[in-house]
Amino acid sequence: MAIWVMTLIVLGAGGLGGAVAALLSEDKDYLLPTRAVGATGTVYRPGWVGLIVTGAVGAWLAWGLYGPVASASVSDSGDYALTMSTICGAVLVGTGGSKWMSSQIDKRLLQQAAGTAALANSATTTQAQTIATGSPMEALGTARTMIGIVDPPMKQPRPVTQPTPPPA
């Protein structure tokens, strides 16, 4: 069987898995991808189509990385060959890398939004700066202080006691 035929079969099977995931989803009343706008932002909803495509791509990646075609040569030009696992690995790393980058950007945007909101709610400049640029725990502590919640003192670790040796 030709590799492109096997690819279509795997994509179809993965798409079927995505359709099953859509059926099992609690939020299954939409076909196409949509965006839900909330008070604090927008949430992307993939819809049936998005889940089917995600399932198809995931199945293809797993098949290309670990299946019988993982070492199949996709192109052969001289000294080096491009294998299916190389292509699938590149897609997987590209997906993970872009997700990491967007998460870092989102984190910074959320910190700035929280700092801006803190200034609007009568926070001091120092408190707003701590929320915008501090660690997540510092930001949470500052926000809790602003609304009157005093953190309980941290529990001290129990001292380690050495067992007493039996009398000789």
Steps between C-alpha positions, in 0.01 A plus 500: 500500500632846414606724788253772399210252519611392848528867596140563394381197698683616813369855461146366462532278806637790704218723377254236614666511842459877500131458419463260793670758722253761375208269581633445852560871553265686732493795261391333176250746357724665240651376173752764398766664717366797694617748758320563824548853630492528877539784743874445523590365158423273210502120509562306178260209450620253234159355410446165332720595205789604724481181706488282187802678349688476831426128522613443141827689547570329833446156349723585205775625733490186714498275192784692338713502814443147629324300228645278229576797273708689758820421312351521150692737276283787382771642275842370411752747374858387514651443842195577716140380506195669648298247700138507611604512867710810428202680349262395778754592766539844343123556506481383862788722613358794305164457670653472847737790444230733376275402790780581746561837337133597497471395866785731595340789310163429660660496845651843446177641362309368802756649739467839332122478502500416870734788575282739303186377676673538836569867426135550411400359839694743720818299528826674562751525219723253684219248532412532130866462407531187715192347340624585149860387534529281809489125524156339496518446878601864561215620278250278680624611841475866402149454358389318814640780717316759289163338573575450868598134512800454722694189420547269796860459609680222321517179690839430641642162409506250781845455646670178408564298810770242517399170653661443834726198507401222738692489827808284483 
